[in-house]
Short mmCIF file of C-alpha atoms in Angstrom, two decimals:
data_model
loop_
_atom_site.label_atom_id
_atom_site.label_comp_id
_atom_site.label_asym_id
_atom_site.label_seq_id
_atom_site.Cartn_x
_atom_site.Cartn_y
_atom_site.Cartn_z
CA MET A 98 98.19 34.44 40.67
CA LYS A 99 95.76 36.78 39.00
CA LYS A 100 97.96 35.52 35.62
CA LEU A 101 97.15 32.14 36.55
CA ILE A 102 93.50 32.51 36.98
CA TYR A 103 92.91 34.96 33.92
CA LEU A 104 94.80 31.68 32.00
CA TRP A 105 91.69 29.01 33.61
CA LEU A 106 89.36 31.78 32.65
CA LEU A 107 90.60 31.75 29.11
CA ALA A 108 90.53 27.47 29.13
CA SER A 109 87.54 27.60 30.16
CA VAL A 110 85.71 29.51 27.63
CA LEU A 111 87.83 27.92 24.86
CA LEU A 112 87.03 24.32 26.28
CA ALA A 113 83.13 25.10 26.51
CA ALA A 114 83.55 26.72 22.66
CA ALA A 115 85.48 23.44 21.49
CA CYS A 116 82.31 21.29 22.83
CA THR A 117 79.66 23.27 21.48
CA ASP A 118 81.49 23.29 18.23
CA ASP A 119 81.65 19.23 18.70
CA ASP A 120 77.72 18.80 19.48
CA ASP A 121 76.72 21.04 16.15
CA VAL A 122 78.84 19.06 13.72
CA PHE A 123 77.66 15.17 16.01
CA SER A 124 74.46 16.97 15.44
CA GLU A 125 74.60 17.68 11.71
CA GLU A 126 76.62 13.95 11.35
CA SER A 127 73.65 12.05 12.25
CA GLY A 128 71.09 13.23 10.53
CA VAL A 129 73.84 12.87 7.16
CA ARG A 130 74.12 9.37 7.81
CA LEU A 131 70.35 8.85 9.15
CA GLN A 132 69.61 10.79 5.29
CA ALA A 133 72.37 8.41 3.75
CA VAL A 134 70.87 5.54 5.33
CA ILE A 135 67.20 6.76 3.35
CA ASP A 136 68.64 7.21 1.01
CA GLU A 137 70.36 4.04 -0.02
CA CYS A 138 67.17 2.29 0.98
CA ASN A 139 65.36 3.79 -1.96
CA THR A 140 68.16 3.67 -4.01
CA THR A 141 68.36 0.09 -3.65
CA LEU A 142 64.40 -0.56 -3.94
CA ARG A 143 63.55 1.17 -6.71
CA GLY A 144 67.05 -0.46 -8.68
CA ALA A 145 65.23 -4.05 -8.70
CA GLU A 146 63.69 -4.54 -11.75
CA ASN A 147 61.34 -7.19 -9.94
CA GLY A 148 60.99 -5.30 -6.91
CA TRP A 149 61.03 -6.95 -3.69
CA LYS A 150 58.81 -9.75 -2.28
CA MET A 151 58.02 -10.75 1.44
CA VAL A 152 56.69 -13.50 4.17
CA TYR A 153 54.99 -11.57 6.69
CA TYR A 154 54.05 -14.51 9.93
CA PRO A 155 52.81 -11.79 12.11
CA LYS A 156 52.93 -14.13 14.97
CA VAL A 157 54.27 -17.53 14.78
CA GLU A 158 51.82 -20.26 15.96
CA SER A 159 48.74 -18.62 16.38
CA TYR A 160 47.97 -16.87 12.43
CA GLY A 161 49.51 -17.71 9.15
CA GLY A 162 51.51 -16.50 6.34
CA TYR A 163 50.69 -13.21 4.25
CA THR A 164 53.28 -13.10 0.69
CA PHE A 165 53.66 -9.81 -0.57
CA LEU A 166 55.15 -8.37 -3.50
CA PHE A 167 56.53 -4.50 -3.76
CA LYS A 168 57.52 -2.42 -6.34
CA PHE A 169 58.97 1.21 -5.46
CA GLY A 170 59.18 4.09 -7.39
CA THR A 171 59.58 7.84 -7.61
CA LYS A 172 57.11 10.27 -5.72
CA ASN A 173 57.24 7.36 -2.97
CA ARG A 174 54.20 5.17 -4.64
CA VAL A 175 54.63 1.52 -4.18
CA GLN A 176 52.53 -1.42 -6.71
CA MET A 177 51.56 -3.95 -4.29
CA ILE A 178 49.92 -7.10 -3.84
CA SER A 179 49.12 -9.91 -1.82
CA ASP A 180 47.72 -13.30 -1.52
CA PHE A 181 45.01 -12.54 -0.83
CA ASP A 182 43.71 -9.11 -2.99
CA MET A 183 43.36 -9.69 -6.00
CA SER A 184 41.66 -5.90 -6.49
CA GLU A 185 42.57 -3.66 -9.66
CA ASP A 186 44.04 -0.75 -7.30
CA THR A 187 47.08 -1.49 -6.38
CA ASP A 188 48.80 1.72 -6.61
CA TYR A 189 49.34 2.96 -2.39
CA SER A 190 52.35 5.51 -0.68
CA TYR A 191 55.02 4.85 1.44
CA ASN A 192 58.14 6.95 3.15
CA PHE A 193 60.41 6.92 5.51
CA ASN A 194 61.42 8.31 8.62
CA THR A 195 63.70 8.62 11.67
CA SER A 196 61.08 8.41 14.06
CA GLU A 197 63.18 5.85 15.51
CA SER A 198 66.51 5.40 13.62
CA VAL A 199 65.53 4.53 9.86
CA VAL A 200 61.28 4.00 9.55
CA LEU A 201 59.77 1.84 6.61
CA THR A 202 55.75 2.65 6.80
CA PHE A 203 53.13 2.52 3.94
CA ASP A 204 51.51 5.81 4.45
CA SER A 205 48.16 4.48 2.82
CA TYR A 206 45.74 1.96 3.76
CA SER A 207 46.61 -1.39 1.82
CA PRO A 208 46.52 -5.24 1.93
CA LEU A 209 49.35 -4.53 4.48
CA HIS A 210 47.01 -2.40 6.85
CA ARG A 211 44.59 -5.36 7.08
CA LEU A 212 47.26 -7.17 9.28
CA ALA A 213 46.67 -4.72 11.89
CA ASP A 214 43.12 -3.99 11.21
CA PRO A 215 41.73 -3.09 14.47
CA GLN A 216 37.94 -4.09 12.88
CA TYR A 217 39.23 -8.05 13.08
CA PRO A 218 38.69 -9.08 15.86
CA ALA A 219 41.81 -11.71 17.54
CA PRO A 220 40.97 -15.32 18.58
CA ASP A 221 44.17 -15.10 21.08
CA TYR A 222 42.65 -12.08 22.85
CA SER A 223 38.73 -13.96 22.91
CA ASN A 224 37.56 -12.53 19.61
CA LYS A 225 38.06 -8.65 20.52
CA LYS A 226 38.44 -5.96 18.64
CA GLY A 227 41.33 -3.57 18.29
CA TYR A 228 43.84 -6.70 17.64
CA GLY A 229 43.64 -7.41 13.58
CA VAL A 230 46.02 -10.05 13.69
CA GLU A 231 48.50 -8.36 14.99
CA GLY A 232 50.62 -7.14 11.81
CA ASP A 233 52.52 -3.73 11.51
CA PHE A 234 52.76 -1.19 8.31
CA GLU A 235 55.80 0.52 9.76
CA PHE A 236 59.13 -1.22 9.84
CA VAL A 237 62.26 -0.12 11.32
CA VAL A 238 64.86 -0.77 9.03
CA LYS A 239 68.50 -2.81 10.62
CA LYS A 240 70.24 -3.51 7.52
CA VAL A 241 70.48 -2.91 4.00
CA THR A 242 72.26 -5.03 1.33
CA ALA A 243 71.95 -5.35 -2.42
CA ASP A 244 69.64 -7.69 -2.09
CA THR A 245 67.72 -7.73 0.99
CA LEU A 246 66.69 -5.26 3.74
CA TYR A 247 66.20 -6.82 7.33
CA LEU A 248 62.94 -5.25 9.24
CA VAL A 249 61.48 -5.10 12.10
CA GLY A 250 57.80 -4.30 12.85
CA LYS A 251 57.79 -0.76 15.08
CA LYS A 252 55.12 -1.72 16.65
CA ASN A 253 55.04 -5.51 17.22
CA ARG A 254 58.62 -6.33 16.40
CA VAL A 255 58.62 -9.30 14.34
CA GLU A 256 61.55 -9.87 12.14
CA VAL A 257 60.94 -9.60 8.65
CA LEU A 258 62.99 -9.45 5.38
CA LEU A 259 62.60 -7.76 2.59
CA THR A 260 64.27 -10.07 -0.36
CA LYS A 261 64.56 -9.38 -4.06
CA ALA A 262 61.61 -10.90 -6.26
CA THR A 263 61.66 -12.37 -9.67
CA GLY A 264 59.16 -12.24 -12.46
CA GLU A 265 57.84 -15.99 -11.39
CA ASP A 266 57.37 -14.07 -7.59
CA TRP A 267 54.19 -12.11 -9.32
CA LEU A 268 52.48 -15.20 -11.61
CA LEU A 269 52.86 -17.08 -8.37
CA VAL A 270 51.23 -14.28 -5.92
CA SER A 271 48.62 -13.83 -8.75
CA MET A 272 48.02 -17.95 -8.13
CA MET A 273 48.31 -17.91 -4.48
CA ALA A 274 45.87 -14.64 -4.69
CA GLU A 275 42.96 -17.25 -6.72
CA MET A 276 43.82 -19.83 -4.38
CA SER A 277 42.64 -17.03 -1.49
CA SER A 278 39.29 -17.03 -3.25
CA CYS A 279 38.60 -20.41 -3.23
CA PHE A 280 39.55 -20.78 0.72
CA ALA A 281 36.55 -18.10 0.95
CA LEU A 282 33.31 -19.79 1.23
CA SER A 283 30.09 -17.78 1.01
CA GLU A 284 27.23 -17.62 3.89
CA ASN A 285 26.20 -20.67 2.85
CA GLU A 286 28.81 -22.83 1.80
CA ARG A 287 29.86 -24.99 4.21
CA LEU A 288 32.74 -27.86 4.06
CA GLY A 289 32.43 -31.73 4.32
CA MET A 290 35.01 -34.60 4.37
CA SER A 291 35.38 -38.00 3.07
CA VAL A 292 38.27 -40.38 3.94
CA HIS A 293 39.67 -43.12 1.03
CA GLY A 294 36.52 -41.82 -0.46
CA VAL A 295 33.78 -42.55 2.55
CA LEU A 296 31.92 -39.70 3.21
CA MET A 297 32.35 -38.62 7.13
CA ALA A 298 28.98 -37.67 8.56
CA SER A 299 30.84 -35.52 11.09
CA GLY A 300 33.81 -34.51 9.65
CA LEU A 301 33.83 -30.53 9.64
CA VAL A 302 36.37 -28.44 8.00
CA GLU A 303 36.72 -24.59 8.86
CA LEU A 304 39.32 -22.42 7.29
CA ASP A 305 39.54 -18.93 8.15
CA ASP A 306 40.48 -16.67 4.96
CA ILE A 307 41.61 -14.03 6.82
CA TYR A 308 44.00 -15.49 10.30
CA HIS A 309 45.18 -18.36 8.06
CA ILE A 310 44.25 -21.02 10.54
CA CYS A 311 42.55 -23.96 9.05
CA LYS A 312 40.77 -26.05 12.04
CA ILE A 313 39.64 -29.83 11.23
CA SER A 314 36.45 -31.43 13.45
CA TYR A 315 35.54 -34.94 12.81
CA LYS A 316 34.59 -38.54 15.41
CA ASP A 317 36.77 -40.93 15.23
CA GLU A 318 36.08 -44.40 15.04
CA GLU A 319 35.31 -44.82 18.73
CA GLY A 320 32.68 -41.95 18.08
CA ASP A 321 34.75 -39.50 20.44
CA ALA A 322 34.99 -35.42 18.70
CA VAL A 323 38.58 -35.02 17.58
CA SER A 324 39.71 -31.30 16.41
CA VAL A 325 43.17 -30.55 14.36
CA GLU A 326 44.08 -26.70 13.80
CA SER A 327 47.18 -25.25 12.00
CA PRO A 328 47.58 -22.20 10.62
CA TYR A 329 49.26 -22.04 7.18
CA ILE A 330 50.21 -20.16 3.94
CA MET A 331 49.35 -19.85 0.63
CA THR A 332 50.60 -21.54 -2.35
CA GLY A 333 50.00 -22.02 -6.20
CA LYS A 334 48.05 -24.77 -5.74
CA GLY A 335 46.54 -24.35 -2.39
CA CYS A 336 47.83 -23.82 1.39
CA GLN A 337 50.91 -25.17 3.30
CA PHE A 338 50.54 -26.02 7.38
CA ILE A 339 53.44 -24.32 9.19
CA GLN A 340 53.27 -27.93 10.65
CA GLU A 341 52.23 -31.94 9.83
CA ILE A 342 48.62 -32.76 11.26
CA GLU A 343 47.23 -35.99 11.43
CA VAL A 344 43.61 -36.39 10.44
CA ALA A 345 41.71 -40.06 10.86
CA GLY A 346 45.24 -41.94 10.79
CA ILE A 347 46.74 -40.09 7.66
CA LYS A 348 49.26 -36.95 8.21
CA PHE A 349 49.03 -34.23 5.48
CA SER A 350 50.74 -31.29 5.24
CA GLY A 351 48.36 -28.98 3.15
CA LEU A 352 45.74 -28.44 1.63
CA ASN A 353 45.82 -28.64 -2.82
CA VAL A 354 42.59 -26.38 -4.53
CA ASP A 355 40.74 -29.10 -7.14
CA LEU A 356 38.93 -26.92 -9.54
CA SER A 357 37.67 -29.79 -12.41
CA GLU A 358 34.13 -29.66 -11.17
CA GLY A 359 34.14 -25.95 -11.40
CA PHE A 360 34.46 -23.00 -8.84
CA ASN A 361 31.25 -24.30 -7.01
CA ASN A 362 32.06 -27.97 -6.78
CA ARG A 363 36.27 -27.47 -5.35
CA GLU A 364 37.43 -29.33 -3.65
CA PHE A 365 40.18 -29.69 -1.29
CA VAL A 366 42.63 -32.12 -0.88
CA SER A 367 45.11 -33.24 1.38
CA ASN A 368 48.56 -33.28 -0.03
CA ASP A 369 49.69 -36.83 1.74
CA GLU A 370 50.89 -39.47 -1.77
CA GLY A 371 47.46 -41.07 -1.79
CA GLY A 372 45.35 -37.70 -1.34
CA SER A 373 43.33 -39.76 0.92
CA ILE A 374 40.90 -36.30 2.30
CA ARG A 375 38.66 -34.72 0.56
CA PHE A 376 37.41 -32.07 1.50
CA PHE A 377 33.98 -30.66 -0.85
CA ILE A 378 31.31 -28.20 -0.58
CA GLN A 379 27.80 -28.40 0.98
CA ASN A 380 25.67 -25.72 0.18
CA PHE A 381 23.31 -24.83 2.75
CA ALA A 382 21.54 -22.28 1.33
CA PRO A 383 17.34 -22.36 1.37
CA LEU A 384 15.95 -25.16 -0.84
CA ASN A 385 12.45 -23.61 -0.40
CA LEU A 386 10.62 -27.29 -1.41
CA THR A 387 7.34 -27.41 -2.66
CA ARG A 388 5.71 -30.85 -1.76
CA ASP A 389 5.17 -31.65 -5.62
CA GLN A 390 8.91 -31.93 -5.18
CA ILE A 391 9.22 -34.40 -2.64
CA PRO A 392 8.45 -37.38 -4.31
CA THR A 393 11.10 -36.65 -6.52
CA TYR A 394 13.65 -34.49 -5.25
CA VAL A 395 17.46 -36.00 -4.65
CA PRO A 396 18.86 -34.95 -1.99
CA ASN A 397 22.95 -33.86 -1.81
CA LYS A 398 25.09 -36.78 -1.66
CA ASN A 399 27.59 -34.80 -0.05
CA ILE A 400 25.48 -33.42 2.49
CA ALA A 401 24.74 -35.27 5.71
CA SER A 402 21.47 -34.14 6.76
CA VAL A 403 20.39 -37.33 9.06
CA ASP A 404 23.46 -35.77 11.21
CA LEU A 405 21.93 -32.30 11.14
CA LEU A 406 18.10 -33.17 11.77
CA ARG A 407 19.59 -34.39 14.69
CA THR A 408 21.95 -31.71 16.28
CA THR A 409 20.34 -29.18 14.72
CA ASN A 410 22.82 -26.15 16.83
CA GLY A 411 24.05 -29.10 19.05
CA ASN A 412 21.21 -28.69 21.43
CA ASP A 413 17.59 -30.77 21.98
CA VAL A 414 15.65 -29.83 18.87
CA ARG A 415 12.10 -30.31 18.09
CA TYR A 416 9.95 -30.27 15.17
CA VAL A 417 6.39 -29.65 14.65
CA ILE A 418 4.87 -31.73 11.59
CA THR A 419 3.31 -28.95 9.43
CA GLU A 420 2.49 -31.12 6.47
CA MET A 421 1.87 -34.44 5.28
CA SER A 422 1.27 -36.14 2.24
CA SER A 423 -2.29 -36.48 1.38
CA GLU A 424 -2.52 -40.42 2.90
CA LEU A 425 -1.41 -39.30 6.35
CA GLU A 426 -3.05 -35.93 5.74
CA ALA A 427 -6.49 -37.16 6.30
CA GLN A 428 -5.75 -39.22 8.87
CA ARG A 429 -4.76 -36.06 10.86
CA ASP A 430 -7.81 -34.15 9.84
CA ILE A 431 -9.71 -37.12 11.20
CA ILE A 432 -8.02 -37.02 14.73
CA ARG A 433 -8.30 -33.38 14.76
CA GLU A 434 -12.51 -33.68 13.80
CA LYS A 435 -13.31 -36.03 17.16
CA LEU A 436 -10.34 -34.07 19.36
CA PRO A 437 -11.27 -31.18 19.52
CA ASN A 438 -7.57 -30.54 21.97
CA PHE A 439 -5.10 -31.90 19.79
CA ILE A 440 -2.63 -29.63 18.20
CA ASP A 441 -0.35 -31.70 15.91
CA PHE A 442 2.21 -34.27 15.79
CA TYR A 443 6.24 -33.22 17.05
CA LEU A 444 9.21 -35.32 17.14
CA GLU A 445 11.89 -34.17 19.12
CA LEU A 446 15.36 -35.72 19.37
CA ASN A 447 17.64 -36.07 22.07
CA ARG A 448 14.56 -35.54 24.69
CA LYS A 449 16.61 -37.39 27.50
CA ASP A 450 19.49 -39.84 28.13
CA GLY A 451 18.72 -43.38 27.18
CA TYR A 452 16.14 -42.34 24.08
CA ASP A 453 17.02 -41.06 20.87
CA GLY A 454 14.49 -38.76 20.47
CA SER A 455 10.48 -38.91 20.21
CA PHE A 456 7.28 -39.35 18.41
CA ARG A 457 4.79 -36.37 20.21
CA ILE A 458 1.42 -35.85 19.92
CA GLY A 459 0.27 -32.39 21.19
CA ALA A 460 -3.22 -31.35 22.80
CA TYR A 461 -4.64 -28.71 25.00
CA GLN A 462 -5.87 -30.26 28.70
CA GLY A 463 -7.54 -26.63 29.99
CA THR A 464 -5.13 -23.90 29.03
CA SER A 465 -1.83 -25.79 28.97
CA VAL A 466 0.19 -28.44 26.70
CA LYS A 467 -0.08 -31.51 27.06
CA TYR A 468 2.07 -34.82 25.10
CA TYR A 469 1.71 -38.25 24.64
CA ASN A 470 4.93 -39.70 24.24
CA TYR A 471 6.24 -42.29 21.52
CA ASP A 472 9.61 -42.77 22.85
CA PHE A 473 11.82 -44.68 20.69
CA LYS A 474 16.37 -45.48 21.47
CA THR A 475 17.70 -45.96 18.22
CA PHE A 476 18.64 -43.64 15.47
CA GLU A 477 19.97 -45.64 12.89
CA LEU A 478 21.53 -45.18 9.41
CA LEU A 479 20.62 -47.36 6.50
CA ASP A 480 23.21 -48.46 3.51
CA ASN A 481 26.40 -46.17 4.60
CA SER A 482 24.43 -43.62 4.07
CA VAL A 483 24.52 -40.29 5.42
CA ASN A 484 20.09 -38.98 4.51
CA LYS A 485 18.50 -42.63 5.12
CA VAL A 486 17.56 -43.19 8.36
CA VAL A 487 14.87 -45.24 10.81
CA PHE A 488 13.26 -44.32 13.26
CA ASP A 489 13.96 -47.78 15.43
CA ASN A 490 10.30 -47.94 18.16
CA GLN A 491 12.11 -51.83 19.36
CA ALA A 492 11.66 -51.79 23.38
CA ALA A 493 10.50 -48.55 23.01
CA SER A 494 7.88 -46.59 25.62
CA SER A 495 4.87 -44.66 25.74
CA SER A 496 3.87 -42.16 27.95
CA THR A 497 2.03 -39.28 29.01
CA SER A 498 2.43 -35.71 30.60
CA GLY A 499 -1.02 -36.17 31.92
CA PHE A 500 -3.84 -35.49 30.38
CA THR A 501 -6.93 -37.12 31.17
CA ASP A 502 -8.54 -38.73 27.83
CA LYS A 503 -4.94 -40.12 27.43
CA ASP A 504 -6.37 -43.34 25.82
CA LEU A 505 -7.92 -41.20 23.25
CA TYR A 506 -3.99 -40.27 21.52
CA SER A 507 -3.44 -44.20 21.95
CA ILE A 508 -2.06 -46.07 19.34
CA LYS A 509 -4.48 -49.22 20.80
CA LYS A 510 -7.82 -46.75 20.99
CA ASN A 511 -7.22 -45.19 18.61
CA LYS A 512 -6.78 -46.04 14.76
CA ASN A 513 -5.88 -43.37 13.17
CA THR A 514 -3.15 -42.77 14.96
CA LYS A 515 -2.01 -45.57 15.28
CA ALA A 516 -1.85 -45.22 11.29
CA VAL A 517 0.81 -41.66 11.35
CA TYR A 518 2.65 -43.37 13.63
CA ASP A 519 2.91 -46.92 11.49
CA ALA A 520 4.00 -44.41 9.08
CA PHE A 521 7.13 -42.97 10.78
CA PHE A 522 8.02 -46.47 12.76
CA SER A 523 8.43 -47.90 8.93
CA GLY A 524 11.26 -50.52 9.15
CA ASP A 525 12.11 -49.65 5.54
CA GLY A 526 12.66 -46.28 6.94
CA PHE A 527 13.00 -42.72 5.76
CA VAL A 528 15.10 -40.15 3.60
CA VAL A 529 16.13 -37.01 4.46
CA ILE A 530 16.22 -34.02 3.31
CA ARG A 531 17.67 -31.08 3.82
CA ASP A 532 15.47 -27.91 3.29
CA SER A 533 17.42 -25.28 5.30
CA ASP A 534 18.55 -25.01 8.93
CA THR A 535 15.07 -25.23 10.28
CA VAL A 536 13.40 -27.10 7.73
CA TYR A 537 13.19 -30.77 7.34
CA TRP A 538 11.42 -33.61 5.31
CA ILE A 539 11.34 -37.16 5.66
CA ARG A 540 9.76 -39.32 2.34
CA SER A 541 9.13 -43.14 3.28
CA LEU A 542 11.78 -45.23 1.75
CA LYS A 543 9.13 -47.76 1.01
CA ASP A 544 6.39 -45.40 -1.15
CA PRO A 545 7.55 -41.75 -1.64
CA ASN A 546 4.36 -40.07 -2.01
CA VAL A 547 3.78 -40.91 2.08
CA TRP A 548 6.10 -37.94 3.94
CA MET A 549 5.82 -35.39 6.48
CA LYS A 550 7.34 -31.65 6.49
CA LEU A 551 9.62 -30.69 10.22
CA GLU A 552 9.86 -27.44 11.05
CA GLU A 553 11.84 -27.21 14.24
CA ASP A 554 9.58 -25.38 16.77
#
C-alpha cells in the first residue's frame, strides 16, 4: 500500500514537471512563430522594387476611396505618397507589434492618419468631430504571399490589401494628387453647371476633397429640386464614382478635369460619350466695383446673378438702394427735400406668397418705420440669360402699412417717386451684377447709365 502511494506521488510530480516543460516550450514556439511572421513581412515588404499599393475604402457607401503607395526600408522607415497629398515630406516610420497576432502600425503622422484624424467631423455622425473618415493606421496581418499582404483595420475592421506596385503606379498616383488639388475649391470658388451647353441657373456641385463625396443639386424641367450624390475615388483624369448616377437625364460614372483654359478656369466634364455635362468654376470673390465702372462692366456669364439675387441664404431678403445713377439720384434728393420723413427705397424679394417681390419706400411715422409697397408678381429672366431680368408690375398692387401721409409716396401724387418707379419697372429690364454675397447692382438694359446699387439690409 505504501509502495502504491509512493508510485502515485512520483507520477504526479513527473506529470507536473512534464506539463511545465511543455508550456515553456509552447510559449517559446509562439514567440518564435510571431517573429517569423514579422521577419517574413519585412523581407517581403522591403524586397519589392517598386513598393506597394493600397486602395482603401474606409467605409464603403459613406466615403470614397483613397490610393496610397509605400516603399518600406531599413530601420523601420517607409516612403509614402497618396492621391490627395503632394507634400515634399514622404518619409515616415512603421513597426510591427504583437498586440493582436501581428500588427503593422504606421506610427508617425502621415497621409494615412488623415483618414482617422478626429478633427474632421464625420457626415455619418451628424458632422460631430472625433470620427474622421473612420480609417485605420494599424492593420492586423491576416496572410502574406509573395505579392499580397491581406490586412484588416485593427479598430474599424475593414479588410484591405497591400499589393505590389509598378513604376506606372507612382506616376499615376502623382497625377491623381494633381487632379485632387483641382477638386479642392477656394473659399470664393463654387461650381456652376451646364447641360449640352445650356447653363443651369440653379445647378450646384459640391466636391468634398476630404471625404471624397460628389454632390450635385439642380432643378428638373418641372422646377423641382433634385439632389444626387456619390462617393468617388481619384483617377489620373479626374474621379470615378462608386456607382453610375443620372443627372438631367444623362447617366455617367465620373468626372474628367479639363485644364485647357488654365487652373483658375478648370472644368469638370461628365465621362459619358458626349461629355454632356460641364461643371465650371465660378469665382465669388467680391468685385468691389465703383459707380464709374457700372455702365460698362460685363458680368461673368457663368454666374447666375439673378438667381443669387433672389435667393440669398435661401430666405426672404431685403436690399436698401444705397446708390443711384445721377439722374435717379437727383429725383431721390428732391423726395428727401420735400418729404422729411422719407428714409430710402428698398427691394424686397419673395416677400409673400403670390408675389415675387416688392419695390418699397420707407418713411418714419412718429418713431416707427412705415412702408409704401409696389408689389410685383413676376420676376422674369430675359433671353435665357442668367443675369438679365425684368421686374414685371403687370397686375401688381400697391399698399401702405398705415402712415398718414401716404399720398405723398404715391406715383400718382408725386412725379419724383414716379420717375424712380418707372426706371425700376422698365419693360426693357436690367442687367444684374453680383458684387458680393450682400451687394448687387442693377443696370438698365435700355440705358446703361441708369443703375441702382442694392445692399442687403
